[in-house]
Amino acid sequence: MNDWPDGWSDDRGNGNAAGYGRGSAGPQPEGARVMRHVQRPAAPQRGGVPPQSRGYDEGYDQQAYDSGYNTGQVYGGGDRGGDNGAPPQSYPPRPGAAPDWRRRLKIGSLTLVVLLLAVSIGTYFWADAKLNREVDLSKVIERPGGGEGTNYLIVGSDSREGMSADEKKKLHTGSAEGKRTDSMMILHDGSNGPTLISLPRDSDVEIPSFKGSQSGKLFPAKGRHTKLNAAYAEDGPELLVRTVEHNTGLRIDHYVEIGFAGFANIVDAIGGVEIDIPKAFKDKNSGADFQAGKQTLDGEQSLAFVRTRYAFAGSDLDRTKNQQKFLAALASQTATPGTILNPFKLYPTMGAGLDTLIVDKDMSLWSLGQMFFAMKGVTGGEGKSMNMPISGSTGGNLVWDKAKVKQLVQQLKNDEKVTVTSDR
């Protein structure tokens, strides 16, 4: 009786003439291909899931599970090294992954964009809430038809409201009660560049029929002629707009007014305005005392510069030219990255202007910004500045050249390039 398992024989039997087999003294072990009855024990299951349904690494624990086989030989001293005798492979914990800088950059950029957006929105609503929307253009009657582009009536008033006695003395404003217009301009913003037209305060105009801004009472026309600034003094911004529209035929879309204090504070907030004065002049009424050449004017000096009229031969006409020159320089030097991107200059500048600015009820902050950059465009050579064409004077009032005014208004309505000049 053979004690060997089926299919086996000792080294003396027929089936193993070469002396190979279990317990063989031969130098070569028997290959796994002749041990068909020997199977690899099943790997332990984890959670009741057979290893075949899991990934190899997931279901197989290199250190906890030993199949009973080694890699390369049947016999040996239990060394599980490879064929080259190297020590067993180990699986140390995976080191921490390198920082994903691309992902961090994306997150940082997104955070910055959200922050800037939040600040911008907050600034917009803060500034929008500070606008004094006091002028109601819906009270203006018998208005002319609109045209292309946008027309702003920009008014500098001599209001002393909110000024102390020391400020009035320092700024040479006097102590007159109420408000009058110290300067008036029409700014047309269109596709052919901006056009800035000064309306001399001594312009001879007809006061038309109008509805009282406070009483709502209708005042019929009487053919009465007076200086343009008297219309403002009589019934405020609404009558001024009505008078300008009646005498020009041009529809005013927006109204913007700023007083003495606000004007000076804006200049001081941006650190002064640099301007080139071609000829020295002095005026005790406005407090002006300037030498010729380039110089930076503070708020007090700027107010004196735009108010001076008695030092010039052309009086009010020369003053309007200086006003245009200064306002354009102010807009150009304010709309710079150094101001817009610097919150320590931007907020004081906006606060100084918005606190004393008076606009119409339909004026948005966006429209105000468009007006500001259109004013800047006049300095940048993209537009034109001029006085309303004058044909002569009567009783101390300046008479407009009706033919030129009609042509000018038609070009503005059609948003055409302005060819009319104010030269006589």
PDB file of N, CA and C in Angstrom, residues 156-158 171 173 181-185 198 201 258-261 263-264 267 273 275 277 281 283 285-290 297-310 312 315-330:
ATOM      1  N   GLY A 156     -22.891 126.685 -10.766  1.00  0.00           N
ATOM      2  CA  GLY A 156     -22.119 127.003  -9.571  1.00  0.00           C
ATOM      3  C   GLY A 156     -22.833 128.120  -8.839  1.00  0.00           C
ATOM      4  N   SER A 157     -23.339 127.845  -7.654  1.00  0.00           N
ATOM      5  CA  SER A 157     -24.092 128.861  -6.913  1.00  0.00           C
ATOM      6  C   SER A 157     -23.190 129.535  -5.894  1.00  0.00           C
ATOM      7  N   ASP A 158     -23.612 130.727  -5.474  1.00  0.00           N
ATOM      8  CA  ASP A 158     -22.836 131.430  -4.457  1.00  0.00           C
ATOM      9  C   ASP A 158     -23.426 131.207  -3.068  1.00  0.00           C
ATOM     10  N   LEU A 171     -12.717 132.837   2.434  1.00  0.00           N
ATOM     11  CA  LEU A 171     -12.995 132.581   1.027  1.00  0.00           C
ATOM     12  C   LEU A 171     -13.503 133.811   0.285  1.00  0.00           C
ATOM     13  N   THR A 173     -16.296 135.436   0.361  1.00  0.00           N
ATOM     14  CA  THR A 173     -17.618 135.231  -0.232  1.00  0.00           C
ATOM     15  C   THR A 173     -18.622 136.294   0.164  1.00  0.00           C
ATOM     16  N   THR A 181     -26.725 132.355  -8.956  1.00  0.00           N
ATOM     17  CA  THR A 181     -25.848 131.545  -9.792  1.00  0.00           C
ATOM     18  C   THR A 181     -24.605 132.344 -10.135  1.00  0.00           C
ATOM     19  N   ASP A 182     -23.464 131.767  -9.828  1.00  0.00           N
ATOM     20  CA  ASP A 182     -22.201 132.427 -10.120  1.00  0.00           C
ATOM     21  C   ASP A 182     -21.656 131.970 -11.472  1.00  0.00           C
ATOM     22  N   SER A 183     -22.084 130.796 -11.922  1.00  0.00           N
ATOM     23  CA  SER A 183     -21.677 130.290 -13.238  1.00  0.00           C
ATOM     24  C   SER A 183     -22.723 129.294 -13.729  1.00  0.00           C
ATOM     25  N   MET A 184     -22.905 129.235 -15.031  1.00  0.00           N
ATOM     26  CA  MET A 184     -23.853 128.307 -15.651  1.00  0.00           C
ATOM     27  C   MET A 184     -23.251 127.771 -16.939  1.00  0.00           C
ATOM     28  N   MET A 185     -23.346 126.468 -17.126  1.00  0.00           N
ATOM     29  CA  MET A 185     -22.784 125.826 -18.317  1.00  0.00           C
ATOM     30  C   MET A 185     -23.700 124.713 -18.792  1.00  0.00           C
ATOM     31  N   SER A 198     -20.486 127.786 -21.990  1.00  0.00           N
ATOM     32  CA  SER A 198     -20.757 128.671 -20.863  1.00  0.00           C
ATOM     33  C   SER A 198     -21.870 129.648 -21.208  1.00  0.00           C
ATOM     34  N   ARG A 201     -23.627 134.909 -16.973  1.00  0.00           N
ATOM     35  CA  ARG A 201     -24.688 135.243 -16.016  1.00  0.00           C
ATOM     36  C   ARG A 201     -25.413 136.525 -16.399  1.00  0.00           C
ATOM     37  N   ILE A 258     -23.466 123.042  -7.447  1.00  0.00           N
ATOM     38  CA  ILE A 258     -22.544 122.941  -6.318  1.00  0.00           C
ATOM     39  C   ILE A 258     -22.271 124.333  -5.775  1.00  0.00           C
ATOM     40  N   GLY A 259     -22.157 124.439  -4.439  1.00  0.00           N
ATOM     41  CA  GLY A 259     -21.933 125.722  -3.788  1.00  0.00           C
ATOM     42  C   GLY A 259     -20.465 126.002  -3.538  1.00  0.00           C
ATOM     43  N   PHE A 260     -20.196 127.186  -2.987  1.00  0.00           N
ATOM     44  CA  PHE A 260     -18.826 127.623  -2.724  1.00  0.00           C
ATOM     45  C   PHE A 260     -18.050 126.629  -1.856  1.00  0.00           C
ATOM     46  N   ALA A 261     -18.647 126.250  -0.728  1.00  0.00           N
ATOM     47  CA  ALA A 261     -17.930 125.402   0.232  1.00  0.00           C
ATOM     48  C   ALA A 261     -17.591 124.048  -0.376  1.00  0.00           C
ATOM     49  N   PHE A 263     -17.191 123.268  -3.503  1.00  0.00           N
ATOM     50  CA  PHE A 263     -16.169 123.426  -4.530  1.00  0.00           C
ATOM     51  C   PHE A 263     -14.781 123.480  -3.907  1.00  0.00           C
ATOM     52  N   ALA A 264     -14.622 124.304  -2.886  1.00  0.00           N
ATOM     53  CA  ALA A 264     -13.316 124.438  -2.235  1.00  0.00           C
ATOM     54  C   ALA A 264     -12.895 123.142  -1.546  1.00  0.00           C
ATOM     55  N   VAL A 267     -11.437 120.502  -4.009  1.00  0.00           N
ATOM     56  CA  VAL A 267     -10.063 120.828  -4.409  1.00  0.00           C
ATOM     57  C   VAL A 267      -9.080 120.441  -3.311  1.00  0.00           C
ATOM     58  N   VAL A 273      -5.238 121.643  -7.374  1.00  0.00           N
ATOM     59  CA  VAL A 273      -5.344 121.496  -8.829  1.00  0.00           C
ATOM     60  C   VAL A 273      -4.249 122.315  -9.498  1.00  0.00           C
ATOM     61  N   ILE A 275      -2.688 124.278 -12.518  1.00  0.00           N
ATOM     62  CA  ILE A 275      -3.216 125.017 -13.665  1.00  0.00           C
ATOM     63  C   ILE A 275      -2.158 126.021 -14.134  1.00  0.00           C
ATOM     64  N   ILE A 277      -1.474 129.622 -15.531  1.00  0.00           N
ATOM     65  CA  ILE A 277      -2.049 130.968 -15.642  1.00  0.00           C
ATOM     66  C   ILE A 277      -1.151 131.793 -16.566  1.00  0.00           C
ATOM     67  N   PHE A 281      -2.718 138.291 -12.426  1.00  0.00           N
ATOM     68  CA  PHE A 281      -3.840 139.198 -12.161  1.00  0.00           C
ATOM     69  C   PHE A 281      -4.149 139.223 -10.678  1.00  0.00           C
ATOM     70  N   ASP A 283      -7.341 140.672  -7.807  1.00  0.00           N
ATOM     71  CA  ASP A 283      -8.697 141.187  -7.641  1.00  0.00           C
ATOM     72  C   ASP A 283      -9.061 141.148  -6.162  1.00  0.00           C
ATOM     73  N   ASN A 285     -11.899 141.868  -4.795  1.00  0.00           N
ATOM     74  CA  ASN A 285     -13.258 141.405  -4.545  1.00  0.00           C
ATOM     75  C   ASN A 285     -13.309 139.887  -4.339  1.00  0.00           C
ATOM     76  N   SER A 286     -12.532 139.154  -5.129  1.00  0.00           N
ATOM     77  CA  SER A 286     -12.525 137.689  -5.012  1.00  0.00           C
ATOM     78  C   SER A 286     -11.374 137.175  -4.162  1.00  0.00           C
ATOM     79  N   GLY A 287     -10.396 138.075  -3.893  1.00  0.00           N
ATOM     80  CA  GLY A 287      -9.214 137.662  -3.133  1.00  0.00           C
ATOM     81  C   GLY A 287      -8.138 137.056  -4.011  1.00  0.00           C
ATOM     82  N   ALA A 288      -8.273 137.212  -5.323  1.00  0.00           N
ATOM     83  CA  ALA A 288      -7.288 136.640  -6.247  1.00  0.00           C
ATOM     84  C   ALA A 288      -6.002 137.446  -6.248  1.00  0.00           C
ATOM     85  N   ASP A 289      -4.877 136.744  -6.269  1.00  0.00           N
ATOM     86  CA  ASP A 289      -3.557 137.361  -6.374  1.00  0.00           C
ATOM     87  C   ASP A 289      -2.618 136.303  -6.943  1.00  0.00           C
ATOM     88  N   PHE A 290      -2.549 136.242  -8.285  1.00  0.00           N
ATOM     89  CA  PHE A 290      -1.825 135.167  -8.954  1.00  0.00           C
ATOM     90  C   PHE A 290      -0.708 135.699  -9.838  1.00  0.00           C
ATOM     91  N   LEU A 297      -3.234 125.178  -7.110  1.00  0.00           N
ATOM     92  CA  LEU A 297      -4.145 126.003  -6.332  1.00  0.00           C
ATOM     93  C   LEU A 297      -4.873 125.155  -5.293  1.00  0.00           C
ATOM     94  N   ASP A 298      -4.955 125.673  -4.069  1.00  0.00           N
ATOM     95  CA  ASP A 298      -5.757 124.996  -3.053  1.00  0.00           C
ATOM     96  C   ASP A 298      -7.214 125.445  -3.188  1.00  0.00           C
ATOM     97  N   GLY A 299      -8.063 125.030  -2.248  1.00  0.00           N
ATOM     98  CA  GLY A 299      -9.473 125.343  -2.353  1.00  0.00           C
ATOM     99  C   GLY A 299      -9.775 126.829  -2.341  1.00  0.00           C
ATOM    100  N   GLU A 300      -9.128 127.557  -1.436  1.00  0.00           N
ATOM    101  CA  GLU A 300      -9.347 129.008  -1.336  1.00  0.00           C
ATOM    102  C   GLU A 300      -8.913 129.719  -2.611  1.00  0.00           C
ATOM    103  N   GLN A 301      -7.734 129.373  -3.119  1.00  0.00           N
ATOM    104  CA  GLN A 301      -7.221 130.012  -4.337  1.00  0.00           C
ATOM    105  C   GLN A 301      -8.072 129.653  -5.552  1.00  0.00           C
ATOM    106  N   SER A 302      -8.540 128.398  -5.592  1.00  0.00           N
ATOM    107  CA  SER A 302      -9.352 127.963  -6.733  1.00  0.00           C
ATOM    108  C   SER A 302     -10.663 128.731  -6.810  1.00  0.00           C
ATOM    109  N   LEU A 303     -11.284 128.933  -5.664  1.00  0.00           N
ATOM    110  CA  LEU A 303     -12.536 129.675  -5.640  1.00  0.00           C
ATOM    111  C   LEU A 303     -12.320 131.119  -6.103  1.00  0.00           C
ATOM    112  N   ALA A 304     -11.209 131.726  -5.680  1.00  0.00           N
ATOM    113  CA  ALA A 304     -10.888 133.082  -6.124  1.00  0.00           C
ATOM    114  C   ALA A 304     -10.643 133.118  -7.631  1.00  0.00           C
ATOM    115  N   PHE A 305     -10.005 132.088  -8.145  1.00  0.00           N
ATOM    116  CA  PHE A 305      -9.690 132.042  -9.579  1.00  0.00           C
ATOM    117  C   PHE A 305     -10.963 132.001 -10.432  1.00  0.00           C
ATOM    118  N   VAL A 306     -11.928 131.165 -10.060  1.00  0.00           N
ATOM    119  CA  VAL A 306     -13.129 131.014 -10.905  1.00  0.00           C
ATOM    120  C   VAL A 306     -14.142 132.132 -10.680  1.00  0.00           C
ATOM    121  N   ARG A 307     -13.992 132.936  -9.620  1.00  0.00           N
ATOM    122  CA  ARG A 307     -14.948 134.000  -9.341  1.00  0.00           C
ATOM    123  C   ARG A 307     -14.494 135.358  -9.862  1.00  0.00           C
ATOM    124  N   THR A 308     -13.234 135.490 -10.190  1.00  0.00           N
ATOM    125  CA  THR A 308     -12.703 136.798 -10.592  1.00  0.00           C
ATOM    126  C   THR A 308     -13.291 137.251 -11.929  1.00  0.00           C
ATOM    127  N   ARG A 309     -13.794 138.470 -11.955  1.00  0.00           N
ATOM    128  CA  ARG A 309     -14.323 139.054 -13.189  1.00  0.00           C
ATOM    129  C   ARG A 309     -13.836 140.483 -13.417  1.00  0.00           C
ATOM    130  N   TYR A 310     -13.637 141.242 -12.330  1.00  0.00           N
ATOM    131  CA  TYR A 310     -13.303 142.660 -12.479  1.00  0.00           C
ATOM    132  C   TYR A 310     -11.853 142.891 -12.911  1.00  0.00           C
ATOM    133  N   PHE A 312     -10.505 141.511 -15.472  1.00  0.00           N
ATOM    134  CA  PHE A 312     -10.375 141.227 -16.894  1.00  0.00           C
ATOM    135  C   PHE A 312     -11.146 142.237 -17.739  1.00  0.00           C
ATOM    136  N   SER A 315     -14.516 141.000 -18.648  1.00  0.00           N
ATOM    137  CA  SER A 315     -15.380 140.790 -17.487  1.00  0.00           C
ATOM    138  C   SER A 315     -15.930 139.357 -17.431  1.00  0.00           C
ATOM    139  N   ASP A 316     -17.244 139.212 -17.550  1.00  0.00           N
ATOM    140  CA  ASP A 316     -17.870 137.907 -17.347  1.00  0.00           C
ATOM    141  C   ASP A 316     -17.475 136.894 -18.423  1.00  0.00           C
ATOM    142  N   LEU A 317     -17.220 137.363 -19.659  1.00  0.00           N
ATOM    143  CA  LEU A 317     -16.828 136.448 -20.736  1.00  0.00           C
ATOM    144  C   LEU A 317     -15.456 135.841 -20.467  1.00  0.00           C
ATOM    145  N   ASP A 318     -14.548 136.650 -19.947  1.00  0.00           N
ATOM    146  CA  ASP A 318     -13.224 136.120 -19.600  1.00  0.00           C
ATOM    147  C   ASP A 318     -13.321 135.197 -18.380  1.00  0.00           C
ATOM    148  N   ARG A 319     -14.195 135.528 -17.462  1.00  0.00           N
ATOM    149  CA  ARG A 319     -14.353 134.678 -16.290  1.00  0.00           C
ATOM    150  C   ARG A 319     -14.881 133.295 -16.674  1.00  0.00           C
ATOM    151  N   THR A 320     -15.838 133.229 -17.597  1.00  0.00           N
ATOM    152  CA  THR A 320     -16.373 131.925 -17.995  1.00  0.00           C
ATOM    153  C   THR A 320     -15.298 131.049 -18.636  1.00  0.00           C
ATOM    154  N   LYS A 321     -14.366 131.665 -19.334  1.00  0.00           N
ATOM    155  CA  LYS A 321     -13.273 130.892 -19.933  1.00  0.00           C
ATOM    156  C   LYS A 321     -12.395 130.278 -18.828  1.00  0.00           C
ATOM    157  N   ASN A 322     -12.118 131.071 -17.807  1.00  0.00           N
ATOM    158  CA  ASN A 322     -11.335 130.550 -16.684  1.00  0.00           C
ATOM    159  C   ASN A 322     -12.090 129.445 -15.952  1.00  0.00           C
ATOM    160  N   GLN A 323     -13.396 129.596 -15.827  1.00  0.00           N
ATOM    161  CA  GLN A 323     -14.203 128.575 -15.166  1.00  0.00           C
ATOM    162  C   GLN A 323     -14.148 127.260 -15.936  1.00  0.00           C
ATOM    163  N   GLN A 324     -14.284 127.331 -17.248  1.00  0.00           N
ATOM    164  CA  GLN A 324     -14.202 126.127 -18.080  1.00  0.00           C
ATOM    165  C   GLN A 324     -12.834 125.469 -17.942  1.00  0.00           C
ATOM    166  N   LYS A 325     -11.806 126.284 -18.008  1.00  0.00           N
ATOM    167  CA  LYS A 325     -10.440 125.773 -17.926  1.00  0.00           C
ATOM    168  C   LYS A 325     -10.198 125.079 -16.591  1.00  0.00           C
ATOM    169  N   PHE A 326     -10.670 125.701 -15.520  1.00  0.00           N
ATOM    170  CA  PHE A 326     -10.420 125.124 -14.202  1.00  0.00           C
ATOM    171  C   PHE A 326     -11.235 123.857 -13.979  1.00  0.00           C
ATOM    172  N   LEU A 327     -12.527 123.855 -14.323  1.00  0.00           N
ATOM    173  CA  LEU A 327     -13.368 122.676 -14.097  1.00  0.00           C
ATOM    174  C   LEU A 327     -12.869 121.475 -14.887  1.00  0.00           C
ATOM    175  N   ALA A 328     -12.411 121.714 -16.109  1.00  0.00           N
ATOM    176  CA  ALA A 328     -11.872 120.623 -16.906  1.00  0.00           C
ATOM    177  C   ALA A 328     -10.596 120.066 -16.275  1.00  0.00           C
ATOM    178  N   ALA A 329      -9.738 120.971 -15.755  1.00  0.00           N
ATOM    179  CA  ALA A 329      -8.509 120.527 -15.084  1.00  0.00           C
ATOM    180  C   ALA A 329      -8.849 119.766 -13.809  1.00  0.00           C
ATOM    181  N   LEU A 330      -9.854 120.223 -13.066  1.00  0.00           N
ATOM    182  CA  LEU A 330     -10.275 119.546 -11.845  1.00  0.00           C
ATOM    183  C   LEU A 330     -10.747 118.125 -12.143  1.00  0.00           C
TER     184      LEU A 330
END
